Coordinates of C-alpha atoms and ligand atoms in Angstrom, one line a residue:
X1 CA -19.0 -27.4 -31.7
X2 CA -19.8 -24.8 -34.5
X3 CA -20.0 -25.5 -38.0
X4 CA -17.1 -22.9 -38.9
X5 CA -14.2 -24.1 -36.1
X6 CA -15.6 -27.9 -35.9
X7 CA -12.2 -29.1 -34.3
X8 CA -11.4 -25.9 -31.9
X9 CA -12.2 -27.6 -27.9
X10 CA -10.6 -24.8 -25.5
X11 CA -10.7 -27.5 -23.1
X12 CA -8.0 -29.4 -25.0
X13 CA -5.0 -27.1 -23.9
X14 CA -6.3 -27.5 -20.1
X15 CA -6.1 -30.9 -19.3
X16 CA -3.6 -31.2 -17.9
X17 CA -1.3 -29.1 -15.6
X18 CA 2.2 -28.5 -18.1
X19 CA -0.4 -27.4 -20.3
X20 CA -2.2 -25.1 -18.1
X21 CA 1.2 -24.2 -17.0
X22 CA 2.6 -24.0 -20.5
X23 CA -0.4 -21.6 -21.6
X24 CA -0.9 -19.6 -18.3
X25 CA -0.8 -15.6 -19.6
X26 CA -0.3 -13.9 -16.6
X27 CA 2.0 -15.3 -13.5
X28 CA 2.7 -14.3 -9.6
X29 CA 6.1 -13.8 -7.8
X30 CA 7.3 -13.2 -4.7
X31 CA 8.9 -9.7 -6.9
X32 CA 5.1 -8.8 -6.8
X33 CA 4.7 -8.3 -3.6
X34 CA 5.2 -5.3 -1.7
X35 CA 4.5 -5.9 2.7
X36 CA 3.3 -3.6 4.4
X37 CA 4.0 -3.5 8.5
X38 CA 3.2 -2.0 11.3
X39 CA 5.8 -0.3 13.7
X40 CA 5.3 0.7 17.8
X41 CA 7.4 1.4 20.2
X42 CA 9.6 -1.1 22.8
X43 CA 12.1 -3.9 22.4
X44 CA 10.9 -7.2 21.5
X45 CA 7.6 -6.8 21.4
X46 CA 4.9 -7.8 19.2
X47 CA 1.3 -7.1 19.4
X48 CA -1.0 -8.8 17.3
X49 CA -3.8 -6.4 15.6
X50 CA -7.3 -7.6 16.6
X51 CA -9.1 -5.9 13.7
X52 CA -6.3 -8.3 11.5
X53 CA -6.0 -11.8 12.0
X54 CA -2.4 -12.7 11.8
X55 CA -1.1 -9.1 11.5
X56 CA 1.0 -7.9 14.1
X57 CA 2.6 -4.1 15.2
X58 CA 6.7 -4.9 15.9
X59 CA 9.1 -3.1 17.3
X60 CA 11.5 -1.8 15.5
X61 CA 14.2 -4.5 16.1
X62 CA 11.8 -7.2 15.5
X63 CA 11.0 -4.9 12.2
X64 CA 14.1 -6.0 11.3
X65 CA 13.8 -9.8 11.8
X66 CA 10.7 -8.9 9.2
X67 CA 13.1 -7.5 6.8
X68 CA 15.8 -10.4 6.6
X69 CA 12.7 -12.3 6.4
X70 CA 11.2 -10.8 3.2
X71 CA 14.9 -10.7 2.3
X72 CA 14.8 -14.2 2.4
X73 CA 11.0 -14.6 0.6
X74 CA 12.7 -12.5 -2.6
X75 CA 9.9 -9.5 -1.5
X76 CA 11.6 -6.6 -2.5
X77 CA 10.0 -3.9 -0.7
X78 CA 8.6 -3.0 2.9
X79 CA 6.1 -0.8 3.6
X80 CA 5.9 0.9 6.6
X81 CA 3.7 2.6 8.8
X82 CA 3.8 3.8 12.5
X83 CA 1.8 3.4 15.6
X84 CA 2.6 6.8 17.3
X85 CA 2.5 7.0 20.6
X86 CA -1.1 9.1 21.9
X87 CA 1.6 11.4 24.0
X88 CA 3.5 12.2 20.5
X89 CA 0.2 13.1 17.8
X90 CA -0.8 16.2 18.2
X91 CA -2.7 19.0 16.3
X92 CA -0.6 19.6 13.9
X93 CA 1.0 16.3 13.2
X94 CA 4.9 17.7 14.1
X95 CA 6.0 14.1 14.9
X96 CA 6.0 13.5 11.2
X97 CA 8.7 15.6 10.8
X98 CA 10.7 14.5 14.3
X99 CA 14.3 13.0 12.6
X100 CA 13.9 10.3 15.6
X101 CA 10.5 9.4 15.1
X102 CA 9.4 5.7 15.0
X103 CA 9.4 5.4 11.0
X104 CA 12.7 6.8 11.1
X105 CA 14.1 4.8 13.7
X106 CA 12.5 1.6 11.4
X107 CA 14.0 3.0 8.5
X108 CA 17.5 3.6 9.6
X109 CA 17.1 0.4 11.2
X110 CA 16.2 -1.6 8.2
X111 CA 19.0 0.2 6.1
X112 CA 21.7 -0.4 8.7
X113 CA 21.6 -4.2 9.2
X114 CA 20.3 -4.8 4.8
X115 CA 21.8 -2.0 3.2
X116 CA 20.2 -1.6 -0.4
X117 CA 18.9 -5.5 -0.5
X118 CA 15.6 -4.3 0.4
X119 CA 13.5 -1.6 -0.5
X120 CA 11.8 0.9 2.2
X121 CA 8.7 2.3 0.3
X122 CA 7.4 5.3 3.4
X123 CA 3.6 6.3 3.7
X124 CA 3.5 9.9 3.9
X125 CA 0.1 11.7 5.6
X126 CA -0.4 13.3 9.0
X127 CA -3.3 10.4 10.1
X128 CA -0.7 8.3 12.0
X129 CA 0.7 11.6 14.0
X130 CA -2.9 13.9 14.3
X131 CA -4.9 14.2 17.5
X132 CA -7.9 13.9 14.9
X133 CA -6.8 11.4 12.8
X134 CA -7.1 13.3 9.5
X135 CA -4.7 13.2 6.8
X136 CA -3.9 16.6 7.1
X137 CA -3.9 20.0 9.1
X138 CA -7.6 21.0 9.7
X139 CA -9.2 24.5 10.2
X140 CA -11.7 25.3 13.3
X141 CA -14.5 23.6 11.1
X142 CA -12.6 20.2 10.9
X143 CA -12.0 20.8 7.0
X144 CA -8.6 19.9 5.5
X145 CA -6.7 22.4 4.4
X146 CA -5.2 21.3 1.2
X147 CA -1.9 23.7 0.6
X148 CA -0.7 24.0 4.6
X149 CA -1.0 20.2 4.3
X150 CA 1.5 19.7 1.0
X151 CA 3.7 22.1 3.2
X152 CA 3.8 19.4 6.4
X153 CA 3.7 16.6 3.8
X154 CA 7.0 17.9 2.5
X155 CA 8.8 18.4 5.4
X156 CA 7.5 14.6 6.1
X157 CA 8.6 13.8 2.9
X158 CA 12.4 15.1 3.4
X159 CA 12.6 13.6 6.8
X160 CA 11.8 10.1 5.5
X161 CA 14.5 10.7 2.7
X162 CA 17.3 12.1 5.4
X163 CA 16.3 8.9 7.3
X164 CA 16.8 6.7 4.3
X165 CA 13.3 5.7 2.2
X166 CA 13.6 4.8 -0.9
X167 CA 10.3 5.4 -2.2
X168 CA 7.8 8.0 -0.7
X169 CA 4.5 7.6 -1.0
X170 CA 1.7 10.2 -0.3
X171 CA -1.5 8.6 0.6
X172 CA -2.6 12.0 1.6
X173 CA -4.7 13.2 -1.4
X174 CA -4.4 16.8 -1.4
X175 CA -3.6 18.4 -4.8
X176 CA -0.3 19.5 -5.8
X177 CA 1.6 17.2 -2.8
X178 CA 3.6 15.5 -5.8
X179 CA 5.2 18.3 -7.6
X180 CA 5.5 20.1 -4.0
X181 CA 8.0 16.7 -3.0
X182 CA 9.4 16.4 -6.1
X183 CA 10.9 19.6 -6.7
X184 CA 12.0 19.6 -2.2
X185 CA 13.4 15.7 -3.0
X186 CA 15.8 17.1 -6.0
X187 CA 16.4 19.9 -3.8
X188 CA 18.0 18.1 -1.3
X189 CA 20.0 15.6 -3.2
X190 CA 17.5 13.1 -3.1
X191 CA 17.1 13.2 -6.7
X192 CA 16.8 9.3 -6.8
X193 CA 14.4 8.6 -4.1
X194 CA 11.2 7.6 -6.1
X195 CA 7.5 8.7 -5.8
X196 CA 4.8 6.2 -5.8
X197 CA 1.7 8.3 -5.5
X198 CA -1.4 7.0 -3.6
X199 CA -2.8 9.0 -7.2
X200 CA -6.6 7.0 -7.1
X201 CA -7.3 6.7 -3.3
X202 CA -11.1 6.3 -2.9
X203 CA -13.1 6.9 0.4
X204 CA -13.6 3.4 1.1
X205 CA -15.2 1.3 3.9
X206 CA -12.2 -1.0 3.8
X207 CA -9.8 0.9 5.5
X208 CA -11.7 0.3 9.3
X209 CA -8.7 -2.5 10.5
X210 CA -5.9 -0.3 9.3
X211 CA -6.9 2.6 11.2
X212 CA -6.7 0.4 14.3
X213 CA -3.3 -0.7 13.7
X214 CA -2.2 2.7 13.9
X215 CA -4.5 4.0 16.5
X216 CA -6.5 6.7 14.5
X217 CA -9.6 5.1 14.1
X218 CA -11.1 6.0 18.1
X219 CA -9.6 9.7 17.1
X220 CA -10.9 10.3 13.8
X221 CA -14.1 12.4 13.8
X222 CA -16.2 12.5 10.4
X223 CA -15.1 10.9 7.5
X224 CA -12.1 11.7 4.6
X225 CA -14.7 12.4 1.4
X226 CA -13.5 16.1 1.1
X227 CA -10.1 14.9 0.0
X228 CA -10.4 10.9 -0.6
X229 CA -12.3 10.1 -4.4
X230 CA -15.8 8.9 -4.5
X231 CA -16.0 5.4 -5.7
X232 CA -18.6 6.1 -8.6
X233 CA -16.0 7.7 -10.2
X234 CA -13.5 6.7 -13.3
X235 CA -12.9 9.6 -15.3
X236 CA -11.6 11.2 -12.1
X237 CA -9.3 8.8 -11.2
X238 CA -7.4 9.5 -14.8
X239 CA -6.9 13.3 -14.0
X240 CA -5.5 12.3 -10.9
X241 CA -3.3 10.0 -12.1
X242 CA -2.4 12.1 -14.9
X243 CA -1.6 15.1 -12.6
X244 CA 0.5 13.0 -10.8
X245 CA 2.5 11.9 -13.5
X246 CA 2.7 15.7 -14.6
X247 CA 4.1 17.0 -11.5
X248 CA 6.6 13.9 -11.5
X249 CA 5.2 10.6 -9.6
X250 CA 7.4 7.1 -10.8
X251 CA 4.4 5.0 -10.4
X252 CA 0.8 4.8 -9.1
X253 CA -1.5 3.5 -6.7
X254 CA -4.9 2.6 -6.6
X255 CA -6.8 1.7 -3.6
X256 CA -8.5 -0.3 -2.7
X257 CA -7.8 -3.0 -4.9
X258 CA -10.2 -5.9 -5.8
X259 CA -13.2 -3.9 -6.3
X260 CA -11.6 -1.3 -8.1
X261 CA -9.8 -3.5 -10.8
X262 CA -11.5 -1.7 -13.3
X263 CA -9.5 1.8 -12.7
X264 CA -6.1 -0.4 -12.5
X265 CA -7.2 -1.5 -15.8
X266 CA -8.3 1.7 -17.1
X267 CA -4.7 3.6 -15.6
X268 CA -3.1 1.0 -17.4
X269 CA -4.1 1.1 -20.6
X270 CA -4.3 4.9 -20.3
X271 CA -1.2 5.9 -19.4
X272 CA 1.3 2.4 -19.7
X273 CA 3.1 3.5 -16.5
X274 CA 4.0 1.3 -13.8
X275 CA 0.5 0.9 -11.4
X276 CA 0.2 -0.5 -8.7
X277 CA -2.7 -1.7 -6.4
X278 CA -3.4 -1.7 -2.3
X279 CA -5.0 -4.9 -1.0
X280 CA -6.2 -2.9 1.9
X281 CA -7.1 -3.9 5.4
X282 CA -10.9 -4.9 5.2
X283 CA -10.0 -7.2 2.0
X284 CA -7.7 -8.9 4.1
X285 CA -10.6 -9.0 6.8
X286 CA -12.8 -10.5 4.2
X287 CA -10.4 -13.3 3.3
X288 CA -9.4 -14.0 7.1
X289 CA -12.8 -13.7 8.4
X290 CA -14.0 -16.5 5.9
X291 CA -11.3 -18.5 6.1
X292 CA -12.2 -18.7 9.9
X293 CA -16.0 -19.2 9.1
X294 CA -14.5 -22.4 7.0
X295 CA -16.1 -20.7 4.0
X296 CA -12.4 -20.5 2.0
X297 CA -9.4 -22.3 1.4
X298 CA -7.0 -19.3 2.3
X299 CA -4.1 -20.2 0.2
X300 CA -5.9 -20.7 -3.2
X301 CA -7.6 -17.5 -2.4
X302 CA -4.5 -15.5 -1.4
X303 CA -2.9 -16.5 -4.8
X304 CA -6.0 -16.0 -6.8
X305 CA -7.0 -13.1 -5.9
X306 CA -2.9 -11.7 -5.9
X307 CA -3.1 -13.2 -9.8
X308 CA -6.2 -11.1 -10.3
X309 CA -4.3 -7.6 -9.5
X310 CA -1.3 -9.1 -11.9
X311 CA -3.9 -10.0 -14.8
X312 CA -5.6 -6.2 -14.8
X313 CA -2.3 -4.9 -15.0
X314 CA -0.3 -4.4 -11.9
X315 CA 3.5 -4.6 -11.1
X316 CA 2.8 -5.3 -8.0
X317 CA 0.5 -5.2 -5.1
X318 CA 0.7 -4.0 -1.5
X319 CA -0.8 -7.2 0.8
X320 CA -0.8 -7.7 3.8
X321 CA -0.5 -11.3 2.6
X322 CA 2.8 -10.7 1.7
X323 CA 5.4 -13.3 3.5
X324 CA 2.3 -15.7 3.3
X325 CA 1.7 -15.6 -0.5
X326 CA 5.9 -15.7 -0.9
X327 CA 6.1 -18.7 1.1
X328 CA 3.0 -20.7 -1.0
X329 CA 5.2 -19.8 -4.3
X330 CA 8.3 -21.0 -3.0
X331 CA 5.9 -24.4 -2.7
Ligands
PBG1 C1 -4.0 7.0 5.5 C2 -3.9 5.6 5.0 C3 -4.9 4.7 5.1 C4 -4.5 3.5 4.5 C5 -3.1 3.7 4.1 N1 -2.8 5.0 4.4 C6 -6.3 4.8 5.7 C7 -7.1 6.0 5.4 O1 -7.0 6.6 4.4 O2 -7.9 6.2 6.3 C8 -5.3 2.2 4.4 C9 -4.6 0.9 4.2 C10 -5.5 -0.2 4.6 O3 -6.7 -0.1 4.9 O4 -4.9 -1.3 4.6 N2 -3.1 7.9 5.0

């Protein structure tokens, strides 16, 4: 007790839980969560994703089942992202721009059978289509070349749209991708398909499982730090977001999430758009992986750490966690 506040006891208002519930400042929904899946080829077939515990690649039919089922769980959106088959990637990344490509087929699939209940929110980079597994179309030295990228990017961009995405977004990186889409998207009389920009992507040691699930990581050589931010950096992260916003982005990413709080907050309170953050693969590795070593209590740390992205100032947060975290809120 000080001598200036002798009554004030901070404990008093958490003793019980209508209090805590009564004076809890931020909160978690299922309208939080955005779920991002995996799509490969076949009929009825799921195959589970080693590097991810409890993820799994579906077919496109069984993609479905996933939608009706987030449908159900009150998540709005779906991400997607395809396992191309080895036969289909190539140098130049063409599949991305193939109208009957896996993503589209998901898409078109999705839309058919739910119409506008849920959202389809579309990655857009070459890594899932590239013999190499970059993000983009490389020279003889390996080096991504930024503007003959944003040209492939658009043409990616416009084949999601025609196919029936609802929100693009370039996890790519290269500079000028947004304003490039943009301007194709209003050109094509798309003029209400949104832009969530992947604006603060770091090069990050978390992304390891995700590259398995769609089969780049044996085919990636090197590394993505000519294009992908270095993590010691802030101020960076603001002229990327701010160029984004410039050439016309909706809303923002950063990524990865939990250790990079600290940008979400700073985006925020810079620029009081709508942000949101990527729980990427390796986080969800972390959680799985300690849940398994009986080090965790997954569902308290699902939630918490879902709360935390909410608290620095998210509208939402891609997790693979998803369905999981919707079901616990439902109780
Ligand atoms: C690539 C892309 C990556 C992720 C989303 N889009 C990986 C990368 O940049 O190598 C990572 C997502 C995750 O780790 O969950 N365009």
């Amino acid at each position: 007790m000080t001598a200036s506040y002798p009554h004030t006891r901070l404990r008093r208002t958490r003793a019980t839980a209508w209090s805590r519930a009564l004076h809890r400042e931020t909160t978690l929904t299922p309208a939080d969560l955005i779920w991002p899946l995996f799509v490969t080829e076949g009929v009825q077939v799921e195959q589970p994703v080693a590097a991810l515990p409890g993820v799994s690649r579906w077919s496109v039919d069984l993609i479905v089942d996933r939608a009706r089922e987030a449908v159900e769980l009150g998540i709005p959106v779906l991400a997607l992202f395809p396992n191309t088959q080895p036969d289909r990637r190539s140098e130049d990344g063409a599949e991305a721009r193939n109208p009957d490509n896996l993503m589209c087929r998901a898409i078109r699939a999705v839309r058919d059978a739910l119409g506008d209940r849920i959202g389809l929110l579309t990655d857009v980079a070459l890594d899932p289509y590239t013999s190499h597994g970059q993000d983009g179309l490389i020279d003889d030295a390996g080096y991504v070349l930024n503007d003959e990228t944003v040209e492939a990017l658009v043409g990616q961009s416009l084949n999601q749209a025609a196919a029936g995405a609802d929100i693009i977004a370039p996890s790519d990186m290269m500079d000028g991708r947004i304003g490039a889409i943009r301007a194709a998207l209003e050109n094509t009389g798309h003029s209400n398909v949104q832009i969530m920009s992947y604006a603060a992507k770091y090069a990050s040691a978390f992304y390891g499982p995700f590259r398995d699930a769609v089969g780049s990581r044996g085919l990636l050589k090197g590394d993505k730090k000519t294009y992908q931010m270095d993590p010691g950096n802030t101020e960076e992260a603001l002229r990327e977001v701010a160029m984004d916003l410039a050439e016309g982005a909706d809303s923002v990413m950063v990524k990865p999430g939990l250790p990079y709080l600290d940008i979400v907050r700073r985006v925020k309170e810079t620029f009081a758009v709508p942000v949101f953050a990527y729980q990427v693969s390796g986080e969800y590795a972390m959680i799985e992986h300690a849940v398994a070593a009986g080090a965790a209590d997954r569902d308290a740390m699902v939630l918490e750490t879902l709360l935390a992205f909410k608290r620095a100032g998210c509208s939402g947060v891609l997790t693979y966690h998803a369905a999981h975290a919707a079901r616990l809120l439902h109780g």
